[in-house]
PDB file of C-alpha atoms in Angstrom:
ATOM      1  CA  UNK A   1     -20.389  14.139  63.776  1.00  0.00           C
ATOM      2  CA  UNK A   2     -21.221  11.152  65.893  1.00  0.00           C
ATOM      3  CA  UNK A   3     -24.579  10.653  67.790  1.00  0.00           C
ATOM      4  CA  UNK A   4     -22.785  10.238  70.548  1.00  0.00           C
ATOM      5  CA  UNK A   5     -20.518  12.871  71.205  1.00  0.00           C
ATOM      6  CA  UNK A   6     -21.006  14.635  74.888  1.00  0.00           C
ATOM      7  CA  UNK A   7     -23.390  11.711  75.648  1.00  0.00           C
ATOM      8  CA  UNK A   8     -22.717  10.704  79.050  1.00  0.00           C
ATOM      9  CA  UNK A   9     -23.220   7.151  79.566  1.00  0.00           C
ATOM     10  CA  UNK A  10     -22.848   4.492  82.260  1.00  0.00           C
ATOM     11  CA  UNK A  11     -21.829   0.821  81.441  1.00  0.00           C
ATOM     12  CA  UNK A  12     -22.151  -1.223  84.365  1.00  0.00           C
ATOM     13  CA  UNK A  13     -19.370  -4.562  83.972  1.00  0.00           C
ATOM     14  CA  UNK A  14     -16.801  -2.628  81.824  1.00  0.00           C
ATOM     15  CA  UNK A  15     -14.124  -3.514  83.453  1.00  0.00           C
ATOM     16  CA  UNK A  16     -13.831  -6.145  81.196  1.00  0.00           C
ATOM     17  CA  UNK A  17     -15.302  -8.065  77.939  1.00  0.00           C
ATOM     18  CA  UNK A  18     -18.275  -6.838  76.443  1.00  0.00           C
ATOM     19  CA  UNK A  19     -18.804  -4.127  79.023  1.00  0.00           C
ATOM     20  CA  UNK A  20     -14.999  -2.444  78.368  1.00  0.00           C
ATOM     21  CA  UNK A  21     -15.197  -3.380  74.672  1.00  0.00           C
ATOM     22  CA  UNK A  22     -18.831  -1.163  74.490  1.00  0.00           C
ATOM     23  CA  UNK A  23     -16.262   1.545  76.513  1.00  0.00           C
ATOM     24  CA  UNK A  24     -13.824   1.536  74.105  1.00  0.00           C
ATOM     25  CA  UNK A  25     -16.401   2.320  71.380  1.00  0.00           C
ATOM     26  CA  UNK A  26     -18.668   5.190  72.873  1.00  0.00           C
ATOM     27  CA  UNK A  27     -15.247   6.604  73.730  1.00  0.00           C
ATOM     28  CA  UNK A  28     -14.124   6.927  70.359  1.00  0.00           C
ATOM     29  CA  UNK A  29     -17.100   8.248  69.198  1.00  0.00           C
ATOM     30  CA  UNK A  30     -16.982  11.265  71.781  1.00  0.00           C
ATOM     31  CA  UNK A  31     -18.955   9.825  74.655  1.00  0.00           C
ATOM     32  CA  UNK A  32     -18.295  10.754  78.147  1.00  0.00           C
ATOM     33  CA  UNK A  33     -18.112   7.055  80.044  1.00  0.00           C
ATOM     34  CA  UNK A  34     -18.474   5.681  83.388  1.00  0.00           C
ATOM     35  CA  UNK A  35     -16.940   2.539  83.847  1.00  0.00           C
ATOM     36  CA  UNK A  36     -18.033   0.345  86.525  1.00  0.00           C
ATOM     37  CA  UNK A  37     -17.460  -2.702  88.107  1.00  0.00           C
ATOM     38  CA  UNK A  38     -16.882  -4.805  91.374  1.00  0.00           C
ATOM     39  CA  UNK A  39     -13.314  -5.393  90.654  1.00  0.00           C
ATOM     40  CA  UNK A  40     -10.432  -2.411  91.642  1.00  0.00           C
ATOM     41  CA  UNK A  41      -8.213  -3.720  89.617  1.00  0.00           C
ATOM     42  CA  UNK A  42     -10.033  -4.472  86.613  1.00  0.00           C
ATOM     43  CA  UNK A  43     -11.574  -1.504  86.827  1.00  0.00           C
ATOM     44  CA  UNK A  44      -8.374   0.882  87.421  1.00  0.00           C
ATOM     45  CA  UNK A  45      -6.652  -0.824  84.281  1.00  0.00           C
ATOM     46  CA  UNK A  46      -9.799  -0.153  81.774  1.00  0.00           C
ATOM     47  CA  UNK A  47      -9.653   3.675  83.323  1.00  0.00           C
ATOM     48  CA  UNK A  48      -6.194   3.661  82.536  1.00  0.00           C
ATOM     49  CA  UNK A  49      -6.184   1.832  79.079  1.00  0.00           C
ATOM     50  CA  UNK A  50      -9.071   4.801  77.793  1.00  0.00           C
ATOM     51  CA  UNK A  51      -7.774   7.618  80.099  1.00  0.00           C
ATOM     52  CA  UNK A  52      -3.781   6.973  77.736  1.00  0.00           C
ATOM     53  CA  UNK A  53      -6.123   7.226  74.797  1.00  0.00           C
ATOM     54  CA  UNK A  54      -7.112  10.563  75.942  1.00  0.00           C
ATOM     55  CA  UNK A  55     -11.013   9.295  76.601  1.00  0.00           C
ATOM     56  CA  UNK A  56     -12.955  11.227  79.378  1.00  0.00           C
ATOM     57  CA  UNK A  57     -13.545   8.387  81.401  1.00  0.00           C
ATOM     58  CA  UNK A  58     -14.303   8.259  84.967  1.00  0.00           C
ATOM     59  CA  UNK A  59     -14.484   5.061  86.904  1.00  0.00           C
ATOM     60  CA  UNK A  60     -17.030   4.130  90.024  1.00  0.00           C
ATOM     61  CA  UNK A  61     -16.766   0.406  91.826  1.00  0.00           C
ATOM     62  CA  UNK A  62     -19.710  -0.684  92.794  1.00  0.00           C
ATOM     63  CA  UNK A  63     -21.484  -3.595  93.307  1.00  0.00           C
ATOM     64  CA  UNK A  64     -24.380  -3.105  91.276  1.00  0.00           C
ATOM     65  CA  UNK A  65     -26.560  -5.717  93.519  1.00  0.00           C
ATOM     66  CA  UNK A  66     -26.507  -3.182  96.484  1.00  0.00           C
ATOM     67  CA  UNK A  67     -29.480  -0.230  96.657  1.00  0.00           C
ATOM     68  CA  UNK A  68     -26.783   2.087  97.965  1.00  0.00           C
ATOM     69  CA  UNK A  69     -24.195   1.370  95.580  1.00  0.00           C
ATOM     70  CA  UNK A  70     -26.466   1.811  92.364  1.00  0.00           C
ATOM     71  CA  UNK A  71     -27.562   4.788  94.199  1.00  0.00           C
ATOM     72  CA  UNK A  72     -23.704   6.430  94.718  1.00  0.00           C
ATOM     73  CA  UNK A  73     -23.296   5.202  91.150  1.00  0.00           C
ATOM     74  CA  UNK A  74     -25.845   7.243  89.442  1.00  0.00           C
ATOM     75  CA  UNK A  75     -24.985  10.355  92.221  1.00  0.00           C
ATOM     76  CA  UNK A  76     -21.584  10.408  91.356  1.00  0.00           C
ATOM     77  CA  UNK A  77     -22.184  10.703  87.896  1.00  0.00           C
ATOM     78  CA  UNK A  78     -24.682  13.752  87.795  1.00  0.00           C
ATOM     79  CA  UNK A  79     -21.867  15.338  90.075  1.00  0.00           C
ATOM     80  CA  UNK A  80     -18.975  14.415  87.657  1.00  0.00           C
ATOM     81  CA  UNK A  81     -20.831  15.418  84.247  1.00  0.00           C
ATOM     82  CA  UNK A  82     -24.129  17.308  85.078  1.00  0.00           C
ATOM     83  CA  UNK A  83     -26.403  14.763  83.226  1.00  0.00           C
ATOM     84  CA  UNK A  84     -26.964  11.163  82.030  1.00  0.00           C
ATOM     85  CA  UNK A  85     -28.055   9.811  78.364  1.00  0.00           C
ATOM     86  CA  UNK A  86     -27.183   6.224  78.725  1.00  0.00           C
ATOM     87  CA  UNK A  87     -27.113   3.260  81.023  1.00  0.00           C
ATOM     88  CA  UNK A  88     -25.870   0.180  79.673  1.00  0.00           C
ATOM     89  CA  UNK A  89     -26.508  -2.450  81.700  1.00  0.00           C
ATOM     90  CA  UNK A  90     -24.249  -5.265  81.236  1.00  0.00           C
ATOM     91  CA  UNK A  91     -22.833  -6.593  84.187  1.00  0.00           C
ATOM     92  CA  UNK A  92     -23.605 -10.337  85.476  1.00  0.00           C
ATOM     93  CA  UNK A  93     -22.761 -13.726  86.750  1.00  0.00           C
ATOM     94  CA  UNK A  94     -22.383 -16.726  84.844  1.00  0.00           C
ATOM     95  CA  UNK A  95     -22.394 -20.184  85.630  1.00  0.00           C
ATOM     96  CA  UNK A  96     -21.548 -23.741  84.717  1.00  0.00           C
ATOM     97  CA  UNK A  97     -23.254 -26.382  86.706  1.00  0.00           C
ATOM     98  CA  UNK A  98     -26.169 -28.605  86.305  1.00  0.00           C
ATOM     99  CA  UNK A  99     -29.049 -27.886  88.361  1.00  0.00           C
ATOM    100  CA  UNK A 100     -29.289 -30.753  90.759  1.00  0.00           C
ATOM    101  CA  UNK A 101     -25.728 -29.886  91.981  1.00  0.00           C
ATOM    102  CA  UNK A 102     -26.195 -26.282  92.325  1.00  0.00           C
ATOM    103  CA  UNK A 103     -26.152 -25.090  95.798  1.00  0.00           C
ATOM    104  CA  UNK A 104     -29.335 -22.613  96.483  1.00  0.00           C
ATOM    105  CA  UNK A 105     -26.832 -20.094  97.942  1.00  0.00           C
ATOM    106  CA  UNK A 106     -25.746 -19.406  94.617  1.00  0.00           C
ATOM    107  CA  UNK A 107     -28.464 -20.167  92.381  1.00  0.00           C
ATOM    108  CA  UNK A 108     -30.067 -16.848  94.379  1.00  0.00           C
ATOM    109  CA  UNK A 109     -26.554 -14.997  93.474  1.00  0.00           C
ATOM    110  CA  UNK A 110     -26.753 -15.574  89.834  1.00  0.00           C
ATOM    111  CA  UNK A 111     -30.560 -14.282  89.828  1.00  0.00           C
ATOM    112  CA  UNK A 112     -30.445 -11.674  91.904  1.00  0.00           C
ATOM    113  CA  UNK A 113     -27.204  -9.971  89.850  1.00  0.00           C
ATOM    114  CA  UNK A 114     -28.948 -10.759  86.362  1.00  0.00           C
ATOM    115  CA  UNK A 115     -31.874  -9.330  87.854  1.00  0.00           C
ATOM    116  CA  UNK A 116     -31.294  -6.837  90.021  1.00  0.00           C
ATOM    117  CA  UNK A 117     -28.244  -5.939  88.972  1.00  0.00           C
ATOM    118  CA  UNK A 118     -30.098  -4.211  85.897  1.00  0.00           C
ATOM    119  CA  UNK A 119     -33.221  -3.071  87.693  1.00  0.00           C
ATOM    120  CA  UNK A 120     -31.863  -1.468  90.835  1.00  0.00           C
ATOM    121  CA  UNK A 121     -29.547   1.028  88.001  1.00  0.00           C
ATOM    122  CA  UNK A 122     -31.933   1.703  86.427  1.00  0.00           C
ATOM    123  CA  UNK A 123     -34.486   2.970  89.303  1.00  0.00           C
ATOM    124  CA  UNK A 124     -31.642   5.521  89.726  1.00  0.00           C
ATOM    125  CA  UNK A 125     -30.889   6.687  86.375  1.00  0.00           C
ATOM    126  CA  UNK A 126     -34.811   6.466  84.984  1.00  0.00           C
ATOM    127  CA  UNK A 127     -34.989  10.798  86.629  1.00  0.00           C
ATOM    128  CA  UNK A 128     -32.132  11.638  85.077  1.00  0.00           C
ATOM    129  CA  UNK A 129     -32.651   9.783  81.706  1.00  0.00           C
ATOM    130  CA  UNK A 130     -36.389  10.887  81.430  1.00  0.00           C
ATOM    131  CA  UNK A 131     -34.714  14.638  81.507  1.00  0.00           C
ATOM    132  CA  UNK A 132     -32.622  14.077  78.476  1.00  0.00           C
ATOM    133  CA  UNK A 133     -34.624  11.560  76.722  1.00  0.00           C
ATOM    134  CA  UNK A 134     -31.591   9.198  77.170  1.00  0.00           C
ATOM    135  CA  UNK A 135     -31.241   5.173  76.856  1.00  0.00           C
ATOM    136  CA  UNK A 136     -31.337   1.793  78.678  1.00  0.00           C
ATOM    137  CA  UNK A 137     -29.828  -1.310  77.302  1.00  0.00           C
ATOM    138  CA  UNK A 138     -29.831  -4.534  79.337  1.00  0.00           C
ATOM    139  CA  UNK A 139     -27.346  -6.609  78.007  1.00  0.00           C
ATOM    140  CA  UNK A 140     -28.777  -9.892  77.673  1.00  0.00           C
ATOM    141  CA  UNK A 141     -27.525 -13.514  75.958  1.00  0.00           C
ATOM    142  CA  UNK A 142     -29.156 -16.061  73.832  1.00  0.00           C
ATOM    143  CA  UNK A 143     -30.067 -17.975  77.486  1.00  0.00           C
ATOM    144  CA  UNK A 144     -32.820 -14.601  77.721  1.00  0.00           C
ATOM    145  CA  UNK A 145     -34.409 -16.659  75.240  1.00  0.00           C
ATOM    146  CA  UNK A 146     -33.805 -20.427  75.674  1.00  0.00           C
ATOM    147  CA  UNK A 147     -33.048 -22.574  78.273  1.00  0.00           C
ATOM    148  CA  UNK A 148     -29.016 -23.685  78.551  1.00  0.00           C
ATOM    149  CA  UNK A 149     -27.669 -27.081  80.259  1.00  0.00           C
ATOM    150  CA  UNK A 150     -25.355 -25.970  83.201  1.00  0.00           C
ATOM    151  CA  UNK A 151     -26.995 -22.868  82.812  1.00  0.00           C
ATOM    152  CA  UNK A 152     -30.237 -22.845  84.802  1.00  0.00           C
ATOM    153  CA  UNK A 153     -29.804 -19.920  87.322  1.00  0.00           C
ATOM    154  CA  UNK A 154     -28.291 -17.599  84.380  1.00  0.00           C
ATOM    155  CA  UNK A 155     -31.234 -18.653  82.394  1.00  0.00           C
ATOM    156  CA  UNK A 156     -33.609 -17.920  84.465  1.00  0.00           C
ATOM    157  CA  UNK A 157     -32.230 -14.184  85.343  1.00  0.00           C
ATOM    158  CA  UNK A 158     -31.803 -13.384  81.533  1.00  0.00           C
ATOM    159  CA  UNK A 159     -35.446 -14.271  80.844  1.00  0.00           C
ATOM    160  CA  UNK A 160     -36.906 -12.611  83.780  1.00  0.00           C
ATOM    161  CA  UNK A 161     -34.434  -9.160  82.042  1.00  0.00           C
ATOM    162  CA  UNK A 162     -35.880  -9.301  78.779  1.00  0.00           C
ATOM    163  CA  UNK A 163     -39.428  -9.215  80.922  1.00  0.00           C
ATOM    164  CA  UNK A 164     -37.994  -6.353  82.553  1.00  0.00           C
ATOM    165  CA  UNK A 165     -37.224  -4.737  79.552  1.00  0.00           C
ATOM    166  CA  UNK A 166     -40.683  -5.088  77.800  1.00  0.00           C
ATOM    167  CA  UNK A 167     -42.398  -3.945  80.707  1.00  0.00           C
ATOM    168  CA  UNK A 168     -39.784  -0.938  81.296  1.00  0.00           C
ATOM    169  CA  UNK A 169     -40.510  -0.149  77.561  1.00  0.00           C
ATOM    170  CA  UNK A 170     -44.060  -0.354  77.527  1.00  0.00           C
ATOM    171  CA  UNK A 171     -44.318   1.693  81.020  1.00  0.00           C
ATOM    172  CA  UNK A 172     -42.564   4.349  79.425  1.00  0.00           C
ATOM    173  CA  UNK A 173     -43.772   4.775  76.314  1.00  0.00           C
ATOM    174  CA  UNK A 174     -44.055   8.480  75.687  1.00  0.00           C
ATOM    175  CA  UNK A 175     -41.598   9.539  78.301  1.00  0.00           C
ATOM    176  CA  UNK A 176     -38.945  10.496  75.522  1.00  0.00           C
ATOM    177  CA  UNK A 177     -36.867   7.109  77.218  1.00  0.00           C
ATOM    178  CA  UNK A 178     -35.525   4.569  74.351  1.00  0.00           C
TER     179      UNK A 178
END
C-alpha cells in the first residue's frame, strides 16, 4: 500500500514539466491531485491526460501570484475533497538575460512569482495542513543555491525560497507539518 493513497495534494505549475510529471506520479500511487496552473490549455490537457488514466484529478487555474487566487485555490479544494495533505509548490518564472539589460518591470515579475508564488499558497493551505499533519515542498533549482549568469532575478527568488523554507520549518516545528 502506498503512503500516498487518499492523500490529497496540490501541485501548483503542473500543467506542465516537473509540476505534471510530480502529477503523474502521486496519481499512480493513489493520490487525489489538484493540478494548477495559469495556462487553460495546458492545464485542461494534463486534466485530461490523468483523468483517461482513470486518476482523480481535479484542475483549478490560478495565478498563484494573486492573494485571491491562492485563496479560491486552497477553497476549492477543501470543497472538492474535504481535506489537504500536500502542497507542492512548484510553479515559477524563468529567465535568460544578463542583468544590465533586464528591464526592472520584469526583474520584479520573476521575484515576486518565485517568491510569492510559494508563500501566498502556502498561507492558505498551512490550517488545513496543520489538521492532517500534511506537507510543503517548494520546488527549488540549483540557482536556490548559487548565483547563475542570465539568471539574476530567478536567482535571487530561489534563494530568498529556500529562506522561506527554513524559516517555515523552524516556525513550525512541532505542529505535526513536514
Amino acid at each position: 500500500m502506498s503512503f500516498f493513497k487518499d492523500k490529497v495534494a496540490i501541485i501548483t505549475g503542473s500543467g506542465m514539466g516537473i509540476g505534471k510529471a510530480t502529477a503523474h506520479e502521486l496519481c499512480a500511487q493513489g493520490a487525489k491531485v489538484v493540478l494548477n496552473g495559469r495556462n487553460p490549455e495546458r492545464l485542461q490537457n494534463a486534466f485530461e491526460e490523468l483523468k483517461a488514466k482513470g486518476y482523480d484529478v481535479i484542475a483549478i487555474p490560478c495565478d498563484i501570484t494573486s492573494t485571491t487566487d491562492c485563496e479560491k485555490l486552497i477553497n476549492q479544494t477543501i470543497e472538492t475533497y474535504g481535506k489537504l495533505d500536500i502542497l507542492i509548490t512548484n510553479a515559477s518564472v524563468s529567465m535568460r538575460e544578463k542583468f544590465e539589460k533586464l528591464q526592472p518591470e520584469v526583474f520584479a515579475q520573476i521575484i515576486h512569482s518565485n517568491i510569492n508564488g510559494s508563500a501566498f499558497p502556502a498561507w492558505y493551505a498551512l490550517p488545513h495542513l496543520k489538521k492532517t499533519k500534511g506537507s510543503i515542498t517548494f520546488i527549488s533549482s540549483a540557482a536556490g543555491m548559487h548565483g547563475m549568469p542570465t539568471g539574476s532575478a530567478y536567482s535571487a527568488g530561489k534563494m530568498a525560497l529556500t529562506a522561506l523554507a527554513q524559516s517555515m520549518k523552524i516556525e513550525l516545528d512541532g505542529s505535526g507539518v513536514h
